[in-house]
Short mmCIF file of C-alpha atoms and ligand atoms in Angstrom, two decimals:
data_model
loop_
_atom_site.label_atom_id
_atom_site.label_comp_id
_atom_site.label_asym_id
_atom_site.label_seq_id
_atom_site.Cartn_x
_atom_site.Cartn_y
_atom_site.Cartn_z
CA UNK A 1 -0.03 -0.10 0.08
CA UNK A 2 2.80 2.36 1.00
CA UNK A 3 4.54 1.81 -2.50
CA UNK A 4 1.23 2.23 -4.65
CA UNK A 5 2.22 5.39 -6.36
CA UNK A 6 5.44 3.89 -7.36
CA UNK A 7 3.93 0.72 -8.47
CA UNK A 8 1.54 2.66 -10.63
CA UNK A 9 4.34 4.57 -12.39
CA UNK A 10 6.09 1.12 -12.89
CA UNK A 11 2.77 -0.31 -14.45
CA UNK A 12 2.55 2.74 -16.79
CA UNK A 13 5.98 2.22 -17.83
CA UNK A 14 5.67 -1.54 -18.23
CA UNK A 15 2.34 -1.16 -20.20
CA UNK A 16 3.77 1.41 -22.53
CA UNK A 17 6.94 -0.59 -23.24
CA UNK A 18 4.66 -3.58 -24.28
CA UNK A 19 2.92 -1.41 -26.86
CA UNK A 20 -0.24 -0.43 -24.76
CA UNK A 21 -1.39 3.07 -23.88
CA UNK A 22 -1.98 4.50 -20.39
CA UNK A 23 -4.58 7.08 -19.44
CA UNK A 24 -4.97 8.49 -16.05
CA UNK A 25 -8.64 9.45 -14.92
CA UNK A 26 -9.24 11.66 -11.99
CA UNK A 27 -12.79 10.94 -11.74
CA UNK A 28 -15.78 9.15 -13.28
CA UNK A 29 -16.55 11.92 -15.96
CA UNK A 30 -12.83 11.81 -17.18
CA UNK A 31 -12.89 7.96 -17.59
CA UNK A 32 -16.05 8.09 -19.59
CA UNK A 33 -14.85 10.76 -21.69
CA UNK A 34 -11.55 8.87 -22.29
CA UNK A 35 -13.51 5.64 -23.21
CA UNK A 36 -16.20 7.51 -25.38
CA UNK A 37 -13.57 9.48 -27.43
CA UNK A 38 -11.61 6.06 -28.07
CA UNK A 39 -15.01 4.39 -29.33
CA UNK A 40 -15.88 7.61 -31.30
CA UNK A 41 -12.40 7.65 -32.80
CA UNK A 42 -12.91 4.03 -33.96
CA UNK A 43 -16.49 4.77 -35.52
CA UNK A 44 -17.91 2.08 -32.83
CA UNK A 45 -21.77 1.76 -32.71
CA UNK A 46 -21.62 -1.01 -30.35
CA UNK A 47 -18.96 -2.25 -27.62
CA UNK A 48 -18.62 -5.60 -25.90
CA UNK A 49 -17.82 -5.36 -22.03
CA UNK A 50 -16.72 -7.92 -19.67
CA UNK A 51 -16.16 -7.73 -15.86
CA UNK A 52 -17.52 -4.43 -15.56
CA UNK A 53 -18.14 -3.43 -11.93
CA UNK A 54 -15.62 -0.52 -12.12
CA UNK A 55 -17.39 0.66 -15.49
CA UNK A 56 -20.85 0.26 -13.40
CA UNK A 57 -19.07 2.52 -10.78
CA UNK A 58 -18.50 5.31 -13.43
CA UNK A 59 -22.07 4.84 -15.29
CA UNK A 60 -19.93 4.06 -18.49
CA UNK A 61 -23.04 2.62 -20.34
CA UNK A 62 -24.99 5.76 -19.89
CA UNK A 63 -22.06 7.90 -21.15
CA UNK A 64 -21.65 5.58 -24.21
CA UNK A 65 -25.38 5.67 -24.86
CA UNK A 66 -25.28 9.29 -24.79
CA UNK A 67 -22.82 9.36 -27.63
CA UNK A 68 -25.00 6.94 -29.70
CA UNK A 69 -23.00 3.74 -28.80
CA UNK A 70 -24.54 0.52 -27.51
CA UNK A 71 -22.67 -1.36 -24.71
CA UNK A 72 -23.50 -5.03 -24.64
CA UNK A 73 -22.79 -6.77 -21.42
CA UNK A 74 -21.56 -10.39 -21.88
CA UNK A 75 -21.32 -12.04 -18.60
CA UNK A 76 -24.60 -13.68 -18.49
CA UNK A 77 -25.81 -12.31 -15.20
CA UNK A 78 -24.85 -8.84 -16.36
CA UNK A 79 -26.69 -9.46 -19.62
CA UNK A 80 -29.89 -10.47 -17.57
CA UNK A 81 -29.89 -7.16 -15.56
CA UNK A 82 -29.07 -5.11 -18.70
CA UNK A 83 -31.91 -6.61 -20.65
CA UNK A 84 -34.31 -6.06 -17.55
CA UNK A 85 -32.87 -2.58 -17.22
CA UNK A 86 -32.29 -3.25 -13.37
CA UNK A 87 -29.14 -2.55 -11.22
CA UNK A 88 -26.92 -5.34 -9.76
CA UNK A 89 -27.79 -6.85 -6.49
CA UNK A 90 -24.60 -8.74 -5.89
CA UNK A 91 -20.96 -8.29 -6.71
CA UNK A 92 -20.30 -12.04 -7.93
CA UNK A 93 -23.97 -12.94 -9.14
CA UNK A 94 -25.55 -9.72 -10.02
CA UNK A 95 -28.92 -11.10 -11.15
CA UNK A 96 -29.22 -13.23 -7.88
CA UNK A 97 -32.48 -11.50 -7.24
CA UNK A 98 -34.02 -13.26 -10.37
CA UNK A 99 -35.36 -16.90 -10.55
CA UNK A 100 -35.30 -18.78 -13.93
CA UNK A 101 -38.84 -18.37 -14.93
CA UNK A 102 -38.38 -14.53 -14.66
CA UNK A 103 -35.33 -14.99 -16.93
CA UNK A 104 -37.09 -17.18 -19.47
CA UNK A 105 -39.87 -14.40 -19.63
CA UNK A 106 -37.35 -11.69 -20.10
CA UNK A 107 -35.38 -13.60 -22.85
CA UNK A 108 -38.50 -14.53 -24.52
CA UNK A 109 -39.20 -10.67 -24.71
CA UNK A 110 -35.68 -9.78 -25.70
CA UNK A 111 -33.26 -12.22 -27.25
CA UNK A 112 -35.00 -15.66 -27.30
CA UNK A 113 -38.12 -16.98 -29.06
CA UNK A 114 -41.42 -17.56 -27.65
CA UNK A 115 -40.78 -21.32 -27.11
CA UNK A 116 -37.83 -20.87 -24.95
CA UNK A 117 -38.07 -23.16 -21.90
CA UNK A 118 -36.93 -22.12 -18.30
CA UNK A 119 -34.40 -25.30 -18.43
CA UNK A 120 -31.07 -23.58 -17.32
CA UNK A 121 -29.24 -25.12 -20.46
CA UNK A 122 -31.85 -23.60 -22.65
CA UNK A 123 -31.45 -20.25 -21.19
CA UNK A 124 -27.75 -20.30 -21.29
CA UNK A 125 -27.86 -21.46 -25.00
CA UNK A 126 -30.11 -18.45 -25.80
CA UNK A 127 -27.71 -16.27 -24.23
CA UNK A 128 -24.69 -17.94 -26.06
CA UNK A 129 -26.32 -17.63 -29.52
CA UNK A 130 -27.20 -13.91 -29.02
CA UNK A 131 -23.51 -13.14 -27.68
CA UNK A 132 -21.49 -15.33 -29.99
CA UNK A 133 -22.90 -13.10 -32.98
CA UNK A 134 -21.65 -10.12 -30.92
CA UNK A 135 -18.22 -11.66 -30.13
CA UNK A 136 -17.80 -12.50 -33.77
CA UNK A 137 -18.84 -9.01 -35.15
CA UNK A 138 -18.14 -6.23 -32.57
CA UNK A 139 -14.44 -4.97 -32.97
CA UNK A 140 -14.31 -2.86 -29.87
CA UNK A 141 -14.23 -4.25 -26.15
CA UNK A 142 -14.26 -2.74 -22.70
CA UNK A 143 -13.15 -4.71 -19.75
CA UNK A 144 -12.45 -4.21 -16.11
CA UNK A 145 -9.45 -5.90 -14.44
CA UNK A 146 -8.81 -7.97 -11.26
CA UNK A 147 -5.06 -7.42 -11.10
CA UNK A 148 -2.35 -5.49 -12.87
CA UNK A 149 1.39 -6.34 -12.37
CA UNK A 150 3.60 -3.48 -12.10
CA UNK A 151 6.92 -5.28 -12.96
CA UNK A 152 5.32 -6.76 -16.39
CA UNK A 153 2.51 -4.70 -17.29
CA UNK A 154 0.32 -7.57 -17.40
CA UNK A 155 -3.34 -7.37 -16.71
CA UNK A 156 -5.53 -9.98 -15.44
CA UNK A 157 -9.29 -10.87 -15.59
CA UNK A 158 -10.66 -13.73 -13.79
CA UNK A 159 -14.21 -15.09 -14.71
CA UNK A 160 -16.19 -18.34 -15.12
CA UNK A 161 -18.00 -18.47 -18.35
CA UNK A 162 -15.39 -17.84 -21.05
CA UNK A 163 -16.96 -14.38 -22.26
CA UNK A 164 -13.97 -12.76 -20.84
CA UNK A 165 -11.64 -14.70 -22.99
CA UNK A 166 -13.71 -13.85 -25.96
CA UNK A 167 -13.93 -10.13 -25.29
CA UNK A 168 -10.10 -9.94 -24.62
CA UNK A 169 -8.90 -11.63 -27.71
CA UNK A 170 -11.45 -11.36 -30.53
CA UNK A 171 -11.90 -7.40 -30.92
CA UNK A 172 -9.33 -5.13 -32.49
CA UNK A 173 -9.39 -2.68 -29.86
CA UNK A 174 -9.45 -3.24 -26.04
CA UNK A 175 -10.03 -0.78 -23.41
CA UNK A 176 -9.37 -1.71 -19.92
CA UNK A 177 -10.87 0.66 -16.97
CA UNK A 178 -9.17 -0.27 -13.87
CA UNK A 179 -9.22 1.28 -10.42
CA UNK A 180 -5.70 2.18 -9.24
CA UNK A 181 -6.05 -0.22 -6.15
CA UNK A 182 -5.72 -3.17 -8.46
CA UNK A 183 -2.00 -2.99 -8.93
CA UNK A 184 0.28 -5.65 -7.43
CA UNK A 185 4.17 -5.23 -7.52
CA UNK A 186 5.31 -8.56 -8.86
CA UNK A 187 4.10 -11.47 -11.13
CA UNK A 188 4.60 -13.86 -8.11
CA UNK A 189 2.02 -12.08 -6.07
CA UNK A 190 -0.73 -13.31 -8.51
CA UNK A 191 -0.29 -16.83 -7.16
CA UNK A 192 -1.60 -15.78 -3.69
CA UNK A 193 -4.62 -14.00 -5.19
CA UNK A 194 -5.49 -16.81 -7.74
CA UNK A 195 -5.83 -18.98 -4.74
CA UNK A 196 -7.77 -16.66 -2.41
CA UNK A 197 -10.33 -15.30 -4.90
CA UNK A 198 -11.80 -18.51 -6.10
CA UNK A 199 -11.87 -20.25 -2.90
CA UNK A 200 -13.57 -17.11 -1.12
CA UNK A 201 -15.97 -16.22 -3.98
CA UNK A 202 -17.26 -19.43 -5.38
CA UNK A 203 -15.51 -22.28 -3.14
CA UNK A 204 -13.66 -23.40 -6.11
CA UNK A 205 -9.90 -24.43 -5.86
CA UNK A 206 -9.16 -22.96 -9.22
CA UNK A 207 -10.99 -20.37 -11.41
CA UNK A 208 -12.40 -21.66 -14.69
CA UNK A 209 -11.08 -18.82 -16.88
CA UNK A 210 -8.13 -16.68 -16.02
CA UNK A 211 -6.94 -14.44 -18.73
CA UNK A 212 -3.58 -12.51 -18.85
CA UNK A 213 -2.40 -10.18 -21.54
CA UNK A 214 0.55 -7.95 -21.68
CA UNK A 215 0.34 -4.99 -24.15
CA UNK A 216 -0.03 -5.81 -27.93
CA UNK A 217 1.28 -8.60 -30.14
CA UNK A 218 1.35 -8.63 -34.00
CA UNK A 219 -1.24 -11.04 -35.26
CA UNK A 220 -2.39 -12.07 -31.85
CA UNK A 221 -5.28 -10.70 -30.03
CA UNK A 222 -6.41 -6.83 -29.90
CA UNK A 223 -3.93 -4.73 -32.11
CA UNK A 224 -4.61 -1.68 -29.90
CA UNK A 225 -4.67 -1.73 -25.89
CA UNK A 226 -5.65 1.19 -23.63
CA UNK A 227 -5.38 0.96 -19.87
CA UNK A 228 -7.53 3.60 -18.07
CA UNK A 229 -6.30 4.00 -14.47
CA UNK A 230 -9.03 5.41 -12.44
CA UNK A 231 -8.93 7.44 -9.20
CA UNK A 232 -12.54 8.56 -8.50
CA UNK A 233 -11.95 8.88 -4.86
CA UNK A 234 -9.50 6.31 -4.29
CA UNK A 235 -6.58 8.48 -3.26
CA UNK A 236 -8.78 10.10 -0.65
CA UNK A 237 -9.48 6.58 0.70
CA UNK A 238 -5.73 5.99 0.79
CA UNK A 239 -5.08 8.97 2.73
CA UNK A 240 -7.34 7.81 5.44
CA UNK A 241 -5.24 5.69 8.18
CA UNK A 242 -8.30 3.48 8.99
CA UNK A 243 -10.30 3.52 5.87
CA UNK A 244 -7.45 2.57 3.32
CA UNK A 245 -7.58 -1.14 4.40
CA UNK A 246 -10.94 -1.04 2.13
CA UNK A 247 -8.68 -0.79 -0.93
CA UNK A 248 -7.16 -4.31 -0.31
CA UNK A 249 -10.85 -5.75 -1.44
CA UNK A 250 -10.58 -8.26 -4.12
CA UNK A 251 -14.40 -8.32 -4.54
CA UNK A 252 -14.76 -11.90 -3.72
CA UNK A 253 -18.17 -11.30 -2.13
CA UNK A 254 -17.75 -13.61 0.78
CA UNK A 255 -18.73 -10.73 3.08
CA UNK A 256 -22.12 -10.35 1.22
CA UNK A 257 -22.77 -14.06 1.65
CA UNK A 258 -22.43 -14.06 5.41
CA UNK A 259 -24.01 -10.73 6.30
CA UNK A 260 -27.31 -11.00 8.10
CA UNK A 261 -28.33 -7.53 6.74
CA UNK A 262 -27.61 -8.00 3.10
CA UNK A 263 -29.34 -11.44 3.28
CA UNK A 264 -32.40 -9.66 4.45
CA UNK A 265 -32.54 -6.64 2.51
CA UNK A 266 -30.75 -7.89 -0.84
CA UNK A 267 -28.35 -5.74 -2.87
CA UNK A 268 -30.72 -3.16 -4.02
CA UNK A 269 -31.12 -1.64 -0.87
CA UNK A 270 -27.68 -0.38 -0.85
CA UNK A 271 -28.48 1.78 -3.48
CA UNK A 272 -24.85 1.36 -4.90
CA UNK A 273 -22.93 -0.71 -7.40
CA UNK A 274 -21.10 -2.10 -4.34
CA UNK A 275 -23.78 -3.83 -2.09
CA UNK A 276 -23.24 -5.54 1.15
CA UNK A 277 -20.57 -4.83 3.95
CA UNK A 278 -17.92 -4.09 1.38
CA UNK A 279 -20.28 -1.49 -0.09
CA UNK A 280 -21.22 0.00 3.44
CA UNK A 281 -17.70 1.05 3.84
CA UNK A 282 -16.34 1.62 0.03
CA UNK A 283 -19.20 3.78 -1.21
CA UNK A 284 -19.42 6.28 1.62
CA UNK A 285 -15.43 6.57 1.22
CA UNK A 286 -15.72 6.93 -2.48
CA UNK A 287 -18.60 9.43 -2.63
CA UNK A 288 -18.06 11.06 0.87
CA UNK A 289 -20.04 10.20 3.98
CA UNK A 290 -22.29 13.23 3.25
CA UNK A 291 -23.68 11.62 0.26
CA UNK A 292 -24.03 7.79 1.76
CA UNK A 293 -24.46 8.67 5.37
CA UNK A 294 -26.85 5.61 6.04
CA UNK A 295 -24.70 2.97 4.70
CA UNK A 296 -22.40 2.66 7.64
CA UNK A 297 -25.36 1.96 9.80
CA UNK A 298 -26.41 -0.96 7.54
CA UNK A 299 -24.65 -3.28 9.59
CA UNK A 300 -25.32 -5.19 13.00
CA UNK A 301 -21.45 -5.22 13.72
CA UNK A 302 -21.64 -8.84 14.22
CA UNK A 303 -18.29 -9.20 12.73
CA UNK A 304 -18.96 -12.10 10.38
CA UNK A 305 -17.75 -10.14 7.30
CA UNK A 306 -14.30 -9.60 8.89
CA UNK A 307 -14.07 -13.38 9.80
CA UNK A 308 -14.55 -14.53 6.20
CA UNK A 309 -12.54 -11.77 4.42
CA UNK A 310 -9.56 -13.42 2.93
CA UNK A 311 -7.54 -10.27 2.87
CA UNK A 312 -8.56 -9.24 6.45
CA UNK A 313 -10.12 -5.83 6.07
CA UNK A 314 -11.57 -5.01 9.52
CA UNK A 315 -15.02 -3.82 8.20
CA UNK A 316 -16.49 -3.35 11.70
CA UNK A 317 -13.57 -1.04 12.37
CA UNK A 318 -14.09 1.01 9.30
CA UNK A 319 -17.84 1.09 9.86
CA UNK A 320 -17.53 2.56 13.35
CA UNK A 321 -14.74 4.96 11.88
CA UNK A 322 -17.28 6.24 9.40
CA UNK A 323 -19.94 6.34 11.70
CA UNK A 324 -17.85 8.61 13.96
CA UNK A 325 -17.40 10.99 10.92
CA UNK A 326 -21.14 11.19 10.41
CA UNK A 327 -21.84 11.88 14.07
CA UNK A 328 -19.16 14.61 13.96
CA UNK A 329 -20.61 16.37 10.91
CA UNK A 330 -23.98 16.32 12.70
CA UNK A 331 -22.31 17.72 15.68
CA UNK A 332 -21.08 20.57 13.66
CA UNK A 333 -24.43 21.04 12.14
CA UNK A 334 -23.50 19.72 8.75
CA UNK A 335 -25.37 16.31 8.72
CA UNK A 336 -28.64 15.51 6.88
CA UNK A 337 -30.31 13.68 9.70
CA UNK A 338 -33.63 15.16 10.16
CA UNK A 339 -33.69 14.60 13.84
CA UNK A 340 -29.82 15.40 14.50
CA UNK A 341 -30.48 18.49 16.94
CA UNK A 342 -33.37 16.48 18.84
CA UNK A 343 -31.19 13.42 19.20
CA UNK A 344 -28.04 15.56 20.46
CA UNK A 345 -30.58 17.13 23.01
CA UNK A 346 -31.78 13.64 24.09
CA UNK A 347 -28.37 12.21 24.46
CA UNK A 348 -27.24 15.36 26.63
CA UNK A 349 -30.38 14.92 28.87
CA UNK A 350 -29.78 11.28 29.11
CA UNK A 351 -26.09 11.86 30.26
CA UNK A 352 -27.19 14.36 32.73
CA UNK A 353 -29.55 12.05 34.25
CA UNK A 354 -27.15 8.99 34.23
CA UNK A 355 -24.53 11.13 36.10
CA UNK A 356 -26.57 11.27 39.26
CA UNK A 357 -28.41 8.43 41.15
CA UNK A 358 -31.20 10.48 42.52
CA UNK A 359 -31.91 12.12 39.20
CA UNK A 360 -31.95 8.41 37.62
CA UNK A 361 -34.34 7.00 40.25
CA UNK A 362 -36.59 10.17 39.77
CA UNK A 363 -36.52 9.71 36.00
CA UNK A 364 -37.62 5.92 36.49
CA UNK A 365 -40.25 7.05 38.53
CA UNK A 366 -41.52 9.54 35.95
CA UNK A 367 -41.02 7.22 33.13
CA UNK A 368 -43.28 4.54 34.87
CA UNK A 369 -46.13 7.12 35.20
CA UNK A 370 -45.76 8.71 31.82
CA UNK A 371 -45.60 5.36 29.56
CA UNK A 372 -48.95 4.08 30.81
CA UNK A 373 -50.78 5.30 27.60
CA UNK A 374 -48.33 3.69 25.36
CA UNK A 375 -47.95 0.26 27.04
CA UNK A 376 -49.47 -2.96 25.30
CA UNK A 377 -48.63 -6.23 26.77
CA UNK A 378 -45.63 -5.17 28.49
CA UNK A 379 -44.04 -3.30 25.66
CA UNK A 380 -43.95 0.15 24.53
CA UNK A 381 -45.06 -0.36 20.93
CA UNK A 382 -46.06 3.22 20.16
CA UNK A 383 -43.75 6.26 21.23
CA UNK A 384 -45.02 9.93 20.70
CA UNK A 385 -43.31 12.77 18.88
CA UNK A 386 -39.81 12.02 17.41
CA UNK A 387 -39.92 8.40 18.66
CA UNK A 388 -42.96 7.53 16.55
CA UNK A 389 -40.85 6.54 13.43
CA UNK A 390 -38.42 4.54 15.66
CA UNK A 391 -41.35 2.54 17.48
CA UNK A 392 -43.21 1.96 14.02
CA UNK A 393 -41.00 -0.97 13.51
CA UNK A 394 -39.64 -1.87 16.80
CA UNK A 395 -41.04 -2.67 20.49
CA UNK A 396 -39.06 -1.30 23.69
CA UNK A 397 -39.57 -3.11 26.66
CA UNK A 398 -41.77 -0.90 29.13
CA UNK A 399 -40.15 0.47 32.32
CA UNK A 400 -40.84 -2.30 34.94
CA UNK A 401 -42.97 -1.27 37.88
CA UNK A 402 -40.26 -2.40 40.49
CA UNK A 403 -36.52 -1.84 39.72
CA UNK A 404 -33.71 -3.90 41.13
CA UNK A 405 -33.00 -1.07 43.47
CA UNK A 406 -36.58 -1.33 44.85
CA UNK A 407 -36.12 -5.01 45.17
CA UNK A 408 -32.81 -4.66 46.96
CA UNK A 409 -34.13 -2.09 49.68
CA UNK A 410 -37.16 -4.28 50.40
CA UNK A 411 -34.74 -6.83 51.35
S1 LIG B 501 -14.25 -7.07 1.82
FE1 LIG B 501 -13.17 -9.11 1.85
S2 LIG B 501 -14.83 -10.59 2.01
FE2 LIG B 501 -15.72 -8.58 1.12
S3 LIG B 501 -15.49 -8.66 -1.07
FE3 LIG B 501 -13.62 -7.39 -0.39
S4 LIG B 501 -12.21 -9.06 -0.16
FE4 LIG B 501 -14.13 -10.14 -0.28
#
């Protein structure tokens, strides 16, 4: 992490020496502009895409569409959500929220015929026929990247359908959009990641398709290669002593699969291309906590994500760190919390009461009397005023008629 700047410069030199061209993009708009201008220069009307979560982050498809260029997702799950015009709900399985009958109906409306069955093999065949024709006819491809090796300039894509292999070898022009955190210093480092990634993401010992390429080679693969190195908030994350560990993420999705919040809400609730625990810490750091201040609270802090993370990102620690930033903003009157002032006042009063035994006992007695209109079956199921929204989805145990101190005194 400490030598990332030097690694990126070495990567630029290696890619350039191998015949590729490197572009630096400070933000999403700059990255989109680079890709669109390259596609326009080659008169592309369609581009095929693979491994595209980073391009989802920068909303590249919208930028291409605005320039009259159609982006075609080639990963089966990405294709499904693109045809359905829905956002992804999982890092690894973007269409996990759709069952096969829904996919059959979608394919019948879009790329398949009206007799298509919901057998997985039939659905895969329909997608294969649609995509094969695109692979053979579209000369411009856009990819993401799992890793890039600073020493050699090699770029790596790890996938499981073979669509990546097609995208990375058949077109004439290949543009790779990669976050600057994906660089590794040496070729030998890949050996570690190639073991960690499939085991943590799909439980496989080896990944089915691992494509690695270095620059351009006459008569073999794309004859023009561009690497877009994307910052888009990453250097800001790198500058944060606690938050920077987020950039170690290899997008295996293990933290999503064990998260009790993700498993109840699904990925769309996070409102970001990065759902689950990693999204809850990455998105607020990339956008700024002011634009995603509910995400660090989308966690029970149970720590299951930290237990399974293969690169040991302490997600609960980063969540608490971000919550601290949000509270500090609210304290300074900058937050968007509608009840920020009321919450602060309630906390101040609570602290004042808890500092004194007699104030605490007096408050207990007052609460016993004040609560009676709201108690149903031993719980406070309906609070007045600011508490109403909180109690709409939760029950609070009623203040007992006899406290421990009363019981103790009686004996
Ligand atoms: S935070 Fe860890 S477990 Fe979650 S996707 Fe990233 S590497 Fe995998």
